[in-house]
mmCIF file of C-alpha atoms in Angstrom:
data_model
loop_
_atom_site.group_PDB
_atom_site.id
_atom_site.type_symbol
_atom_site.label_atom_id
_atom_site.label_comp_id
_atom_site.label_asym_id
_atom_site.label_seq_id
_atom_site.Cartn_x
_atom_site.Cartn_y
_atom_site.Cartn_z
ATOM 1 C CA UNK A 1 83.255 -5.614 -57.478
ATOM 2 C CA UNK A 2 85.799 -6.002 -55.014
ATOM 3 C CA UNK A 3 86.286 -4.782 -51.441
ATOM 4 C CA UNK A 4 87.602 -1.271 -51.466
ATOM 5 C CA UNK A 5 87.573 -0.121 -55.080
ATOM 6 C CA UNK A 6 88.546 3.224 -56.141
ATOM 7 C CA UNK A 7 87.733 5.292 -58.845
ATOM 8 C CA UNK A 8 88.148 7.031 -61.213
ATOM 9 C CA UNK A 9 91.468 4.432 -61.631
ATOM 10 C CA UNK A 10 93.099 7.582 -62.879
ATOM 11 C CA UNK A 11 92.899 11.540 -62.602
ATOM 12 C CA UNK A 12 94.387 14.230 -64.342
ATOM 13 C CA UNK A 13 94.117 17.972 -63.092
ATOM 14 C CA UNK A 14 95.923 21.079 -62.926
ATOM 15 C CA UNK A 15 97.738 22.850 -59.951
ATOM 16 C CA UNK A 16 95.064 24.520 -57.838
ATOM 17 C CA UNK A 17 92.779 22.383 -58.592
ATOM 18 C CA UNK A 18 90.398 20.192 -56.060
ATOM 19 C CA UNK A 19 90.958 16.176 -56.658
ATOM 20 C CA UNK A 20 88.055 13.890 -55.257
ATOM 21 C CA UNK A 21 88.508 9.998 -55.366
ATOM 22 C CA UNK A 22 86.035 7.494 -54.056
ATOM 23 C CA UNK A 23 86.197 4.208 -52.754
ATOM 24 C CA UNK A 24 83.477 1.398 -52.545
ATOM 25 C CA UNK A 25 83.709 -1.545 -49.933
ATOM 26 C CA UNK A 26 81.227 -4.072 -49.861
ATOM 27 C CA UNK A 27 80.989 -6.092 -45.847
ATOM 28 C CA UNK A 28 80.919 -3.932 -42.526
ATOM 29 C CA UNK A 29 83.716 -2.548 -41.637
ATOM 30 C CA UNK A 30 85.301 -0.686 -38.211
ATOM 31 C CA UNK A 31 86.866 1.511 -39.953
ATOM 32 C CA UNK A 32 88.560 3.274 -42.855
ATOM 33 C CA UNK A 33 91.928 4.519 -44.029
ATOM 34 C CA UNK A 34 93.476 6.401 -46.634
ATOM 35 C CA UNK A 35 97.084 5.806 -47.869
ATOM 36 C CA UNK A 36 99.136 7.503 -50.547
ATOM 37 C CA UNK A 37 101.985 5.549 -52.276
ATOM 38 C CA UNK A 38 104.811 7.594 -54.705
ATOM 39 C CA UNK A 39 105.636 5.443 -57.110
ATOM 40 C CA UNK A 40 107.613 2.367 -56.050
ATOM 41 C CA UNK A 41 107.676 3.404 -52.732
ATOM 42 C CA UNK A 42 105.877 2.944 -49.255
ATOM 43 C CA UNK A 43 102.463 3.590 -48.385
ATOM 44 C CA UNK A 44 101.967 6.405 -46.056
ATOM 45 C CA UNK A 45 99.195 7.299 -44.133
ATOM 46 C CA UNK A 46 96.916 10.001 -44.729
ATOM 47 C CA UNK A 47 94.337 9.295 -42.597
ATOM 48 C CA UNK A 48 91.734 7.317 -40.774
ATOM 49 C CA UNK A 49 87.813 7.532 -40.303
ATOM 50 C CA UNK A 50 85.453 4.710 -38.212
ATOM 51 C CA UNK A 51 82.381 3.581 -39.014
ATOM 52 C CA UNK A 52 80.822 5.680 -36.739
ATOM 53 C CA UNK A 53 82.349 9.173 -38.356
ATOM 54 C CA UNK A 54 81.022 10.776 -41.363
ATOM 55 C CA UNK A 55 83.503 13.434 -42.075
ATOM 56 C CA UNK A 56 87.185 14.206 -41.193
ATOM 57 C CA UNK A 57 89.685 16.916 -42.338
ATOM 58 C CA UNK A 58 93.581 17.155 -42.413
ATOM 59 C CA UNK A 59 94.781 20.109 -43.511
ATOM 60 C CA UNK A 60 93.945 19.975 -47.621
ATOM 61 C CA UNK A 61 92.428 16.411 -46.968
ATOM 62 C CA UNK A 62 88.680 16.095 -46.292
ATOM 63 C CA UNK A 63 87.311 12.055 -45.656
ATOM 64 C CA UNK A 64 83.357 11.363 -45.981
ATOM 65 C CA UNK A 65 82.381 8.257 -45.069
ATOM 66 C CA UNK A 66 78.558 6.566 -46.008
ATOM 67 C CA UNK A 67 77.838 3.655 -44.491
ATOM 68 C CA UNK A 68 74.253 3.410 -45.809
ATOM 69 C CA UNK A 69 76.166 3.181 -49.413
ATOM 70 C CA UNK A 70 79.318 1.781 -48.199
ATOM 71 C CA UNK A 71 81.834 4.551 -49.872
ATOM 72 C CA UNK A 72 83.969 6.884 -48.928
ATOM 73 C CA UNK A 73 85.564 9.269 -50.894
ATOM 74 C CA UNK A 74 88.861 11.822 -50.470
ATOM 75 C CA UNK A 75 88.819 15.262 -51.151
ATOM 76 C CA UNK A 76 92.625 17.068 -51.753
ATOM 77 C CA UNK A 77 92.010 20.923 -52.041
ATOM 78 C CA UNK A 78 94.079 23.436 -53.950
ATOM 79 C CA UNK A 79 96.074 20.575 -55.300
ATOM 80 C CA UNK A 80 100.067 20.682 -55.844
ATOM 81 C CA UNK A 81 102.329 18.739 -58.355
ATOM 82 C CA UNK A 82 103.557 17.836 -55.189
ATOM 83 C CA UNK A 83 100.620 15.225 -54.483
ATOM 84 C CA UNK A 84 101.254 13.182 -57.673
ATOM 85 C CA UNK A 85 101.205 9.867 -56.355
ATOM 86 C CA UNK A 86 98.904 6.903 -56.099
ATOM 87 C CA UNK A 87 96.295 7.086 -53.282
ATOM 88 C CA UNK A 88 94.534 3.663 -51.993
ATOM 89 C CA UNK A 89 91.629 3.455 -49.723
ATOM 90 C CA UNK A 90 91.890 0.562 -47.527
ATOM 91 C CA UNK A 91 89.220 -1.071 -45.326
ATOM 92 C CA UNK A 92 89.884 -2.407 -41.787
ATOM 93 C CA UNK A 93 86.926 -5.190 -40.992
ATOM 94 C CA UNK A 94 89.064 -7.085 -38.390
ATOM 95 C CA UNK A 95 87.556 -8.831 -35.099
ATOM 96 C CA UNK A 96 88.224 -8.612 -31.738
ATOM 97 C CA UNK A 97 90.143 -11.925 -31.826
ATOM 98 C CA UNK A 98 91.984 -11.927 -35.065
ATOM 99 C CA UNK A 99 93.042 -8.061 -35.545
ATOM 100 C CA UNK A 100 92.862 -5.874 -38.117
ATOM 101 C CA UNK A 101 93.663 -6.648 -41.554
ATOM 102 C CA UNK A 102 93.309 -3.950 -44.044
ATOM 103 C CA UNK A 103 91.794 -4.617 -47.449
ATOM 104 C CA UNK A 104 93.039 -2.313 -49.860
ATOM 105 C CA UNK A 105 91.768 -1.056 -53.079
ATOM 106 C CA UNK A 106 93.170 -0.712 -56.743
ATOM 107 C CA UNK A 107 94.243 2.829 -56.286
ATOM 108 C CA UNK A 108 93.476 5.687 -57.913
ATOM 109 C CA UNK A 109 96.760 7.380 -59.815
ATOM 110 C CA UNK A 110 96.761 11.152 -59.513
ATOM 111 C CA UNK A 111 98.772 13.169 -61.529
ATOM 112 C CA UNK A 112 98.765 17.085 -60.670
ATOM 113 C CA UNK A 113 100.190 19.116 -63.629
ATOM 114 C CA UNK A 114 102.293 22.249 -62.733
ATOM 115 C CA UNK B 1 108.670 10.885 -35.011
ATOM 116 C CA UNK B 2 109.110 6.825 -35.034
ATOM 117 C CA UNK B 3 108.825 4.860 -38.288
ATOM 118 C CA UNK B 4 108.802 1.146 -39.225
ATOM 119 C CA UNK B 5 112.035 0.502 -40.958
ATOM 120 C CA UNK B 6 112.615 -2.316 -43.206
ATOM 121 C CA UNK B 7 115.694 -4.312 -44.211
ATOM 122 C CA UNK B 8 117.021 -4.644 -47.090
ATOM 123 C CA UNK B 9 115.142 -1.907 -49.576
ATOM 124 C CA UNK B 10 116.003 -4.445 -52.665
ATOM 125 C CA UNK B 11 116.955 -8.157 -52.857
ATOM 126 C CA UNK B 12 117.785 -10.318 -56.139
ATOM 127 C CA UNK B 13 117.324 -14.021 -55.463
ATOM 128 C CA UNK B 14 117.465 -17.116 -57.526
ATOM 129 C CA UNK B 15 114.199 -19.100 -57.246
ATOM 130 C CA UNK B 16 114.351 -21.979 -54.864
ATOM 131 C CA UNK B 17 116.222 -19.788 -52.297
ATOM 132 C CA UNK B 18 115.537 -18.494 -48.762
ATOM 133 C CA UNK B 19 115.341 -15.414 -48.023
ATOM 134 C CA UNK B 20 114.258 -13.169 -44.845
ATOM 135 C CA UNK B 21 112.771 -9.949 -45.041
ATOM 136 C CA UNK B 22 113.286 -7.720 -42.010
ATOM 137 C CA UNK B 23 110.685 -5.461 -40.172
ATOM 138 C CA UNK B 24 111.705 -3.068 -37.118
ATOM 139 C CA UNK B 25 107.977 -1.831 -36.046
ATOM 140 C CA UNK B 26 107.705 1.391 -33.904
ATOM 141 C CA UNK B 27 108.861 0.025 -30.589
ATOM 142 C CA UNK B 28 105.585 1.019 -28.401
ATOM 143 C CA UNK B 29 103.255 -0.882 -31.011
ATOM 144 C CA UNK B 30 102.177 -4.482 -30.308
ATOM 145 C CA UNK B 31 100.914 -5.961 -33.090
ATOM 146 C CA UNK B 32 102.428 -6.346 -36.541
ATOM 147 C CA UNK B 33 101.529 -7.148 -39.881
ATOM 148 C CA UNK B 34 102.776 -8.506 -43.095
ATOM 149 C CA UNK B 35 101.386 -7.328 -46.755
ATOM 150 C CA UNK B 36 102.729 -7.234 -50.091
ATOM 151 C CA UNK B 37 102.157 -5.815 -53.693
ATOM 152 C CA UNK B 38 102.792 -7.328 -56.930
ATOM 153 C CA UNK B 39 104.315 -4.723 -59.152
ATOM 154 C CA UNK B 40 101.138 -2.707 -60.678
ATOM 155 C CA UNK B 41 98.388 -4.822 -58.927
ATOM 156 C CA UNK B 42 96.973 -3.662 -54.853
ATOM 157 C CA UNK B 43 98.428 -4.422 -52.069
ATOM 158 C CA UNK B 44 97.786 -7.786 -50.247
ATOM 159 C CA UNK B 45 97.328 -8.436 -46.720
ATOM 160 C CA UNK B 46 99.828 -11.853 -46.048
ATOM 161 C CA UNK B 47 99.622 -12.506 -42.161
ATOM 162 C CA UNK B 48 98.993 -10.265 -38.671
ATOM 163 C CA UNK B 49 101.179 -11.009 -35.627
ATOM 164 C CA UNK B 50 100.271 -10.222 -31.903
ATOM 165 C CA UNK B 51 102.078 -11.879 -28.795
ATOM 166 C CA UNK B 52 104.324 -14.447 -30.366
ATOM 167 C CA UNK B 53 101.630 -15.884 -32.564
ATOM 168 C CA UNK B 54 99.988 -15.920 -35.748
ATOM 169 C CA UNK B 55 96.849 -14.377 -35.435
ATOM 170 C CA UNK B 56 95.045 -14.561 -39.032
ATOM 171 C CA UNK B 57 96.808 -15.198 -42.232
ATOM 172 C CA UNK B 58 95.625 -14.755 -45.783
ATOM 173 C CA UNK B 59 95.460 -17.678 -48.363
ATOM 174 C CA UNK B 60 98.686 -16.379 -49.729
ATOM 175 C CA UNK B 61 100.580 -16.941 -46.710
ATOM 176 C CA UNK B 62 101.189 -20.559 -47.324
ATOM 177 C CA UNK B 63 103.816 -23.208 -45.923
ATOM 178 C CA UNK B 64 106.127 -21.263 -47.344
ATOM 179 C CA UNK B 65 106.278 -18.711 -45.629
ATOM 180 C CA UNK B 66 107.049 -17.889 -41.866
ATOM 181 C CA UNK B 67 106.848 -15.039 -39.432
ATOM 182 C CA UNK B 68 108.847 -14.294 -36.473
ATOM 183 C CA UNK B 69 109.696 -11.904 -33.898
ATOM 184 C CA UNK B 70 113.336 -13.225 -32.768
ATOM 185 C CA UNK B 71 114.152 -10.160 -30.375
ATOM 186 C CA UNK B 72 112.311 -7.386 -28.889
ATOM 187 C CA UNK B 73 112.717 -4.968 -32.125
ATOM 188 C CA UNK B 74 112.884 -7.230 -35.077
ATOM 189 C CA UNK B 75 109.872 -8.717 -37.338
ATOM 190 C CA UNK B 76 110.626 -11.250 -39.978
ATOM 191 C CA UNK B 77 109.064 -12.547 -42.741
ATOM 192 C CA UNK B 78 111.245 -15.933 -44.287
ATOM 193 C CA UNK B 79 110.376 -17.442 -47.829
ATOM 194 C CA UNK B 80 111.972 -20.793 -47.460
ATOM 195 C CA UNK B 81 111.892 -21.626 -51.425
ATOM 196 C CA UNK B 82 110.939 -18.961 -53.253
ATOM 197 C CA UNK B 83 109.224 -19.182 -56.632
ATOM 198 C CA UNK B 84 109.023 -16.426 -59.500
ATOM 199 C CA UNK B 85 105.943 -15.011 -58.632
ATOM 200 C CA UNK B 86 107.007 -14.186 -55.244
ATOM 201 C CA UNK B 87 108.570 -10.864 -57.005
ATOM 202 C CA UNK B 88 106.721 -8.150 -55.267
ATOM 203 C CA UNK B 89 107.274 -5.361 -52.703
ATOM 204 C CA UNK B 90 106.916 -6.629 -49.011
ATOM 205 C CA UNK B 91 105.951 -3.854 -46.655
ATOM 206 C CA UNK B 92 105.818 -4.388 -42.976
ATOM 207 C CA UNK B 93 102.839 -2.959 -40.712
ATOM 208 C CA UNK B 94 102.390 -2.016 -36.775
ATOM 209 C CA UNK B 95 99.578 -0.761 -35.119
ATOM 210 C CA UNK B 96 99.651 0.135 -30.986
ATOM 211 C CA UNK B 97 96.541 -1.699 -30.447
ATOM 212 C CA UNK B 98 94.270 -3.838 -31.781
ATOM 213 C CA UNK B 99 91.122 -2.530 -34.276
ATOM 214 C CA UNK B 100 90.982 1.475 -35.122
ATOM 215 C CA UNK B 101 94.546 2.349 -34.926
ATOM 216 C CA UNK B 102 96.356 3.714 -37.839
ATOM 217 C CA UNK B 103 98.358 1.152 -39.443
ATOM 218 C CA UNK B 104 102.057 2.232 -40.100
ATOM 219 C CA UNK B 105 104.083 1.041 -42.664
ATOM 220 C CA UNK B 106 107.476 0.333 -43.845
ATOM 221 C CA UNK B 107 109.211 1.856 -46.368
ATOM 222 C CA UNK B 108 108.901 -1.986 -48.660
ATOM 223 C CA UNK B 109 111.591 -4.133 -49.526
ATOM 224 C CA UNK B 110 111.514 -4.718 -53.206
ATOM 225 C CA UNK B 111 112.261 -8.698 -53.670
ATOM 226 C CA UNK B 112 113.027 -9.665 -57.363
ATOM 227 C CA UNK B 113 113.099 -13.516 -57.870
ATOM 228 C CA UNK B 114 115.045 -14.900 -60.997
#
């Protein structure tokens, strides 16, 4: 598998309900982020967790990471057609003298029905 | 609040042409990166930029390609000769510093190559 994979690749729920996606990764990384993408359009940040974090919240977003089992996965709560959209997780394993590069994964595609 | 801004949104080019993509990153951020995304495949890291220099590239970002940061606001990305399967969306990056900072993205110029 490849660095930063998602799944399920797709999701179908209704309004109100919770919507968890998971991403695998497979070298050390510094840290994590999470980026949702309407379709065709930009990717836009939803949020970021190191390596040394476990858990992080954002309003209706909640980010574990494990770094015993490399994964992560992202939690929306009380979920609104409004979040339809593609969501990527995307790892940032850059060094001190190159940067950070993200690798990102295949995306999971979330529809939320009204 | 700031955003990268990217110019043009689309651009239609015959193959074998130049074109330049252009990035304006949040003005307080130093480094800048490059990725793209092939219509229905992940997004690809291309090439991170920090002080006037390359600072890692990917194996996509051949001798074809070209970054540069001509002024104190602008970012570009030139395709000397582009070939078909340079169709893709090109987004533009920035981070403030470098390794755990949120990247920020563009809103993607869509680049259609006939």
């Amino acid at each position: 598998s490849q660095q930063g994979e998602e799944d399920p690749q797709a999701l179908s729920i209704q309004e109100g309900e919770n919507a968890t996606m998971n991403c695998s990764y497979k070298t050390s990384i510094n840290n994590l982020q999470w980026y949702r993408q309407n379709s065709g359009r930009g990717l836009v940040h939803l949020i970021l967790i190191r390596s040394n974090e476990r858990e992080k919240h954002s309003g209706r977003l909640r980010v574990t990471l494990d770094t015993s089992k490399k994964s992560s996965s992202l939690l929306i709560t009380a979920s609104r057609a409004a979040d339809t959209a593609s969501y990527f997780c995307a790892t940032d394993a850059g060094r001190e003298t190159s940067g950070s590069r993200l690798t990102f994964g295949e995306g999971t595609q979330l529809t939320v029905n009204p | 609040e700031p955003e990268v801004t990217q110019t043009p949104s689309h651009q239609v080019t015959q193959m074998g042409q130049e074109v330049i993509l252009r990035c304006v990153p949040i003005s307080n951020h130093l480094y800048f990166y490059w990725y793209r995304q092939i219509l229905g495949q992940k997004v690809e890291f291309l090439v991170s930029f920090y002080n006037n220099e390359i600072s890692e590239k990917s194996e996509i970002f051949d001798d074809q390609f070209s970054v540069e940061r001509p002024d104190g606001s602008n970012f570009t990305l030139k395709i000397r000769s582009t070939k078909l399967e340079d169709s893709a969306m090109y987004f533009c990056a920035s981070t403030r510093r470098n390794l755990q900072e949120t990247q920020y993205f563009g809103p993607g110029t869509r680049l259609l190559v006939l």
